[in-house]
Amino acid sequence: MITIGLIGKTNVGKTTFFNAATLLEKEVSNYPFTTKEPNIGTAYAKTICVCKEFNVKCQPNNSVCIEGYRFIPVRIIDVPGLIKGAWRGKGLGNKFLSVAARSDALIHIVDASGGIDAEGNIVKPGVGDPIKDFFDVENEIVNWFESILRKNMKDISKFFKRVGRMDAPIYKILSGLKISLNDISEALNKLGLYEKDIALWSDEEYRNFAKIIRRMKPTLIVANKMDVRGSEKNYDRLMDKLNDYIIVPCSAEAELALRRAVFSGLIEYIPGEEKFFIKDESKLNEKQKWAIKYLEERVMDKWIRTGIQDSIDIAVFKLLGMNTVYPVADEKTLTDNKGKVLPDVYLLPPNSTLKDLAMLVHSELADSLLYGIDARSGIRLPKNYRLRDRDVIKLVTTSKKR
Ligand SMILES: Nc1nc2c(ncn2[C@@H]2O[C@H](COP(=O)(O)OP(=O)(O)OP(=O)(O)O)[C@@H](O)[C@H]2O)c(=O)[nH]1
Ligand SMILES: [Mg+2]
């Protein structure tokens, strides 16, 4: 399953974001470092289900369909706040950096209200600087990457002397951090380090390499606490200074209040939509009323929904470029072998093939795979067919042919 890591300084609202995205109750407070262990939960990437197009009523199994929107599970990790020195084990230490680095994509949350100081303590909005916070955290990650390379310098160098190139030795050390051999080769080539023994690298070369490697992990920025007056100013500054990132304005607290109201049956609201329906106004508590008023006031502004669903969707579909693919056992009825209509949908990275899909469904299926049938056209698709978003495909195997 795809993993998305939430990173950022302490008190920026990571756990609030996590709770809203997963609707699981976890400790939220304004004390620094409330979260001491990474929380792991399930969030959902939202896409328009193919059931609308095929005009059928789907019966989801591995996902959920709400009014024609398919919600596909992804793993989300809430990492404790990172502060200066985290890479040395300061604060809550570098074990969290490794958790973050193992994610497929990262959501870097900042407090756009400027409501935390450099140490992550709550201060009057406008006092803190989210841009500085962003760079502090990014620096920790780069330092951490650099420290891994330095710690393993001898082993990397030994391996280099055998093969005469740097990519494989570094890949071996960074394996598990979801950085591809290709990306490592590219970074080395860019810096002219492909054939230079790491034992001879200068400080600057270490630093530059760590920086490039860091940027290869897909990352988006969430400007949180946009409900606080004055945060627009910081949002504009973020857009200006960090213009090579996608930045999503967000109010994690508003989304959390809305989802809780849905959970209690008080409103109807599809995450990520701009509209909702209040079932019984008299039953809403103060926070829920606030969230609703907030959404009503801000929804006019084209940038602001609550930002949570958008962030997950952007991470999955824009940063990672995932395709949604629906395997079926019968391409005419669109059912699995139990008669369920469009039960499963899988997220596959760009350039995945039919064989990759079969592998994801079941490794045995991949072994016996013959070809696929495209449900839209009825055309036969070879094993090496590159999947497209919204493909609905019957997988034909040797056992079925017999
Ligand atoms: N106004 C406002 N406050 C928020 C929002 N999101 C979170 N907060 C508040 O910010 C404070 C910190 O929130 P947490 O979610 O605990 O922050 P965290 O980043 O998980 O903090 P650590 O676990 O210590 O790293 C709490 O008081 C939240 O209620 C938001 O969208 N708007
Ligand atoms: Mg937390």
XYZ file of N, CA, C and O in Angstrom, residues 5 10-11 315 359 363:
24
model
N 3.826 10.136 4.463
C 4.310 10.568 5.772
C 3.983 12.045 6.004
O 4.108 12.859 5.097
N 6.897 20.724 15.523
C 5.895 20.381 16.529
C 4.801 21.460 16.562
O 5.065 22.632 16.252
N 3.591 21.032 16.830
C 2.432 21.927 16.975
C 1.896 22.564 15.688
O 1.068 23.467 15.748
N -1.044 14.219 -3.422
C 0.107 13.339 -3.158
C 0.012 12.064 -3.994
O 0.977 11.653 -4.635
N 0.219 -9.243 -10.249
C 1.089 -9.457 -9.099
C 0.470 -8.862 -7.832
O 0.526 -9.440 -6.751
N 0.027 -13.193 -6.321
C 1.253 -13.584 -7.030
C 1.023 -14.804 -7.927
O 1.627 -14.932 -8.982
